């Protein structure tokens, strides 16, 4: 009888350990987003960006078209930026003359991976402005915020919603990838 109880306890212990292992494995898989699983499988084939991601470029075109339908002219003032270009911008107001224009060094901006753009508005006089209160289409709403609403509906994240610092001209599509993911060679697939 004692032998049977010992065997039963041993099997119970093994089943408990196996159950714990499966629970831990399941939880890790739940935390791993689908992009990470894809990127880990395709990491060798992934290449750093040299231009806007095709989906981002398509959504930017849609944004410009939709804004035109509201009689708002959107100007894309910046899109893909190389690491060197990013470092030059970062140096402004620090090691170079001018005002600080970015808090991101090379490799720390979604621009460096083709996943972000900056925009401004063109007035009816042809001037390019960053005036968030400008209402060129005279509908009682700030054109800037109308563009932001259109961008969000297209899947962009707006830098004006950030809590640490505000970047009002900035729009990005990160596809669930963090800067750390991108720095480690994981890039959103191109469709």
CSV table of C-alpha atoms in Angstrom, one decimal:
chain,number,residue,atom,x,y,z
A,1,UNK,CA,0.0,0.0,0.0
A,2,UNK,CA,2.8,2.4,0.9
A,3,UNK,CA,4.4,1.7,-2.5
A,4,UNK,CA,1.3,2.6,-4.4
A,5,UNK,CA,0.8,5.8,-2.4
A,6,UNK,CA,4.4,6.8,-3.1
A,7,UNK,CA,4.0,6.2,-6.9
A,8,UNK,CA,0.7,8.1,-6.8
A,9,UNK,CA,2.4,11.0,-5.0
A,10,UNK,CA,5.3,11.0,-7.5
A,11,UNK,CA,3.0,11.1,-10.5
A,12,UNK,CA,1.0,13.9,-8.9
A,13,UNK,CA,4.1,15.9,-8.3
A,14,UNK,CA,5.2,15.4,-11.9
A,15,UNK,CA,1.8,16.4,-13.2
A,16,UNK,CA,1.8,19.6,-11.0
A,17,UNK,CA,5.3,20.5,-12.3
A,18,UNK,CA,4.2,19.9,-15.9
A,19,UNK,CA,1.1,22.0,-15.4
A,20,UNK,CA,3.2,24.9,-14.0
A,21,UNK,CA,5.6,24.6,-16.9
A,22,UNK,CA,2.7,24.8,-19.4
A,23,UNK,CA,1.1,27.8,-17.6
A,24,UNK,CA,4.4,29.7,-17.7
A,25,UNK,CA,4.9,28.8,-21.4
A,26,UNK,CA,1.4,29.9,-22.3
A,27,UNK,CA,1.8,33.2,-20.4
A,28,UNK,CA,5.1,34.0,-22.2
A,29,UNK,CA,3.4,33.3,-25.6
A,30,UNK,CA,0.6,35.7,-24.6
A,31,UNK,CA,3.1,38.4,-23.8
A,32,UNK,CA,4.9,37.9,-27.1
A,33,UNK,CA,3.1,40.0,-29.7
A,34,UNK,CA,2.5,38.6,-33.2
A,35,UNK,CA,5.1,41.0,-34.6
A,36,UNK,CA,7.8,39.6,-32.3
A,37,UNK,CA,7.0,36.0,-33.4
A,38,UNK,CA,7.2,37.0,-37.0
A,39,UNK,CA,10.3,39.1,-36.6
A,40,UNK,CA,12.2,36.4,-34.7
A,41,UNK,CA,11.4,34.0,-37.5
A,42,UNK,CA,12.3,36.5,-40.3
A,43,UNK,CA,15.0,38.5,-38.5
A,44,UNK,CA,17.7,37.5,-41.0
A,45,UNK,CA,15.6,38.6,-44.0
A,46,UNK,CA,14.6,41.9,-42.4
A,47,UNK,CA,16.4,45.0,-43.6
A,48,UNK,CA,16.6,48.5,-42.0
A,49,UNK,CA,14.5,51.1,-43.6
A,50,UNK,CA,15.8,53.5,-46.2
A,51,UNK,CA,12.5,55.1,-47.0
A,52,UNK,CA,9.0,55.3,-45.6
A,53,UNK,CA,7.4,51.9,-44.9
A,54,UNK,CA,4.9,51.2,-47.8
A,55,UNK,CA,1.9,51.1,-45.5
A,56,UNK,CA,2.9,54.4,-43.9
A,57,UNK,CA,3.5,56.0,-47.3
A,58,UNK,CA,0.1,54.9,-48.5
A,59,UNK,CA,-1.6,56.2,-45.3
A,60,UNK,CA,0.2,59.6,-45.7
A,61,UNK,CA,-1.2,59.8,-49.3
A,62,UNK,CA,-4.7,59.0,-48.0
A,63,UNK,CA,-4.3,61.7,-45.2
A,64,UNK,CA,-3.3,64.4,-47.7
A,65,UNK,CA,-6.2,63.4,-50.0
A,66,UNK,CA,-8.8,63.4,-47.2
A,67,UNK,CA,-7.5,66.7,-45.9
A,68,UNK,CA,-7.8,68.2,-49.4
A,69,UNK,CA,-11.5,67.1,-49.4
A,70,UNK,CA,-11.9,69.4,-46.3
A,71,UNK,CA,-10.1,72.2,-48.1
A,72,UNK,CA,-7.0,71.8,-46.0
A,73,UNK,CA,-3.5,71.5,-47.6
A,74,UNK,CA,-1.2,69.3,-45.6
A,75,UNK,CA,2.6,69.6,-46.2
A,76,UNK,CA,4.8,66.7,-45.1
A,77,UNK,CA,7.9,68.5,-43.8
A,78,UNK,CA,9.8,65.4,-42.9
A,79,UNK,CA,9.6,61.6,-43.3
A,80,UNK,CA,12.4,59.0,-43.3
A,81,UNK,CA,15.5,60.3,-41.7
A,82,UNK,CA,18.9,58.5,-41.7
A,83,UNK,CA,20.8,58.0,-38.5
A,84,UNK,CA,23.2,60.8,-39.5
A,85,UNK,CA,20.4,63.2,-40.3
A,86,UNK,CA,18.8,62.4,-36.9
A,87,UNK,CA,22.1,63.0,-35.1
A,88,UNK,CA,22.5,66.4,-36.9
A,89,UNK,CA,19.0,67.4,-35.7
A,90,UNK,CA,19.7,66.2,-32.2
A,91,UNK,CA,22.9,68.4,-32.1
A,92,UNK,CA,20.8,71.5,-32.8
A,93,UNK,CA,20.6,73.6,-29.6
A,94,UNK,CA,23.2,71.3,-28.0
A,95,UNK,CA,26.5,71.2,-29.9
A,96,UNK,CA,25.2,73.3,-32.9
A,97,UNK,CA,23.5,76.6,-33.2
A,98,UNK,CA,19.8,76.8,-33.1
A,99,UNK,CA,16.9,75.6,-30.9
A,100,UNK,CA,16.5,72.0,-29.7
A,101,UNK,CA,14.2,70.3,-32.2
A,102,UNK,CA,14.3,66.7,-31.1
A,103,UNK,CA,14.9,64.6,-28.0
A,104,UNK,CA,15.9,61.6,-30.0
A,105,UNK,CA,19.4,60.7,-31.1
A,106,UNK,CA,20.1,58.6,-34.2
A,107,UNK,CA,18.3,55.3,-34.0
A,108,UNK,CA,15.9,56.5,-31.3
A,109,UNK,CA,13.3,58.0,-33.6
A,110,UNK,CA,10.6,56.2,-35.6
A,111,UNK,CA,11.6,58.5,-38.5
A,112,UNK,CA,14.9,56.4,-38.7
A,113,UNK,CA,12.8,53.3,-39.5
A,114,UNK,CA,10.4,54.9,-42.0
A,115,UNK,CA,7.5,54.8,-39.6
A,116,UNK,CA,6.9,58.5,-38.9
A,117,UNK,CA,6.3,61.8,-40.7
A,118,UNK,CA,6.0,65.5,-39.6
A,119,UNK,CA,3.5,67.8,-41.1
A,120,UNK,CA,2.5,71.4,-41.4
A,121,UNK,CA,-0.3,73.3,-43.1
A,122,UNK,CA,-0.2,75.5,-46.3
A,123,UNK,CA,-2.3,78.6,-46.1
A,124,UNK,CA,-4.3,80.0,-49.0
A,125,UNK,CA,-1.5,82.5,-49.5
A,126,UNK,CA,1.0,79.6,-49.9
A,127,UNK,CA,2.7,80.0,-46.6
A,128,UNK,CA,3.7,76.9,-44.6
A,129,UNK,CA,2.6,77.2,-41.0
A,130,UNK,CA,2.6,75.3,-37.8
A,131,UNK,CA,-0.3,77.2,-36.4
A,132,UNK,CA,-2.5,74.9,-34.4
A,133,UNK,CA,-5.4,77.4,-34.4
A,134,UNK,CA,-5.4,78.2,-38.1
A,135,UNK,CA,-8.9,77.7,-39.6
A,136,UNK,CA,-8.3,78.2,-43.3
A,137,UNK,CA,-11.4,76.3,-44.4
A,138,UNK,CA,-13.5,78.6,-42.1
A,139,UNK,CA,-15.6,75.8,-40.6
A,140,UNK,CA,-15.0,76.9,-36.9
A,141,UNK,CA,-12.5,74.0,-36.3
A,142,UNK,CA,-8.7,74.3,-36.2
A,143,UNK,CA,-7.4,72.7,-39.4
A,144,UNK,CA,-4.5,71.2,-37.4
A,145,UNK,CA,-6.9,69.2,-35.2
A,146,UNK,CA,-8.9,68.2,-38.2
A,147,UNK,CA,-5.8,66.7,-39.8
A,148,UNK,CA,-4.9,65.0,-36.5
A,149,UNK,CA,-8.4,63.4,-36.3
A,150,UNK,CA,-8.0,62.2,-39.9
A,151,UNK,CA,-4.6,60.8,-39.1
A,152,UNK,CA,-5.8,58.9,-36.1
A,153,UNK,CA,-8.7,57.4,-38.0
A,154,UNK,CA,-6.0,56.1,-40.5
A,155,UNK,CA,-4.1,54.5,-37.7
A,156,UNK,CA,-1.5,57.1,-36.9
A,157,UNK,CA,-0.4,58.0,-33.4
A,158,UNK,CA,0.0,61.7,-32.7
A,159,UNK,CA,2.9,63.2,-30.9
A,160,UNK,CA,0.6,65.8,-29.3
A,161,UNK,CA,-0.9,63.0,-27.2
A,162,UNK,CA,2.4,62.1,-25.6
A,163,UNK,CA,2.7,62.8,-21.9
A,164,UNK,CA,6.5,63.2,-21.5
A,165,UNK,CA,6.8,65.9,-24.1
A,166,UNK,CA,4.6,67.1,-27.0
A,167,UNK,CA,5.6,66.8,-30.6
A,168,UNK,CA,2.6,68.4,-32.4
A,169,UNK,CA,3.8,67.9,-36.0
A,170,UNK,CA,4.7,64.2,-35.5
A,171,UNK,CA,2.6,61.3,-36.7
A,172,UNK,CA,3.8,57.7,-36.5
A,173,UNK,CA,2.7,54.1,-37.2
A,174,UNK,CA,4.7,51.8,-35.0
A,175,UNK,CA,2.8,48.5,-35.8
A,176,UNK,CA,3.3,47.5,-32.1
A,177,UNK,CA,7.1,47.8,-32.4
A,178,UNK,CA,9.0,49.6,-29.7
A,179,UNK,CA,12.2,51.6,-30.5
A,180,UNK,CA,14.1,48.8,-28.7
A,181,UNK,CA,12.5,46.2,-31.1
A,182,UNK,CA,13.6,48.3,-34.1
A,183,UNK,CA,17.1,48.9,-32.7
A,184,UNK,CA,17.4,45.1,-32.3
A,185,UNK,CA,16.7,44.5,-35.9
A,186,UNK,CA,13.0,43.7,-35.8
A,187,UNK,CA,11.1,45.6,-38.5
A,188,UNK,CA,7.4,45.5,-39.6
A,189,UNK,CA,7.0,43.3,-42.6
A,190,UNK,CA,6.2,44.9,-45.9
A,191,UNK,CA,2.9,43.7,-47.4
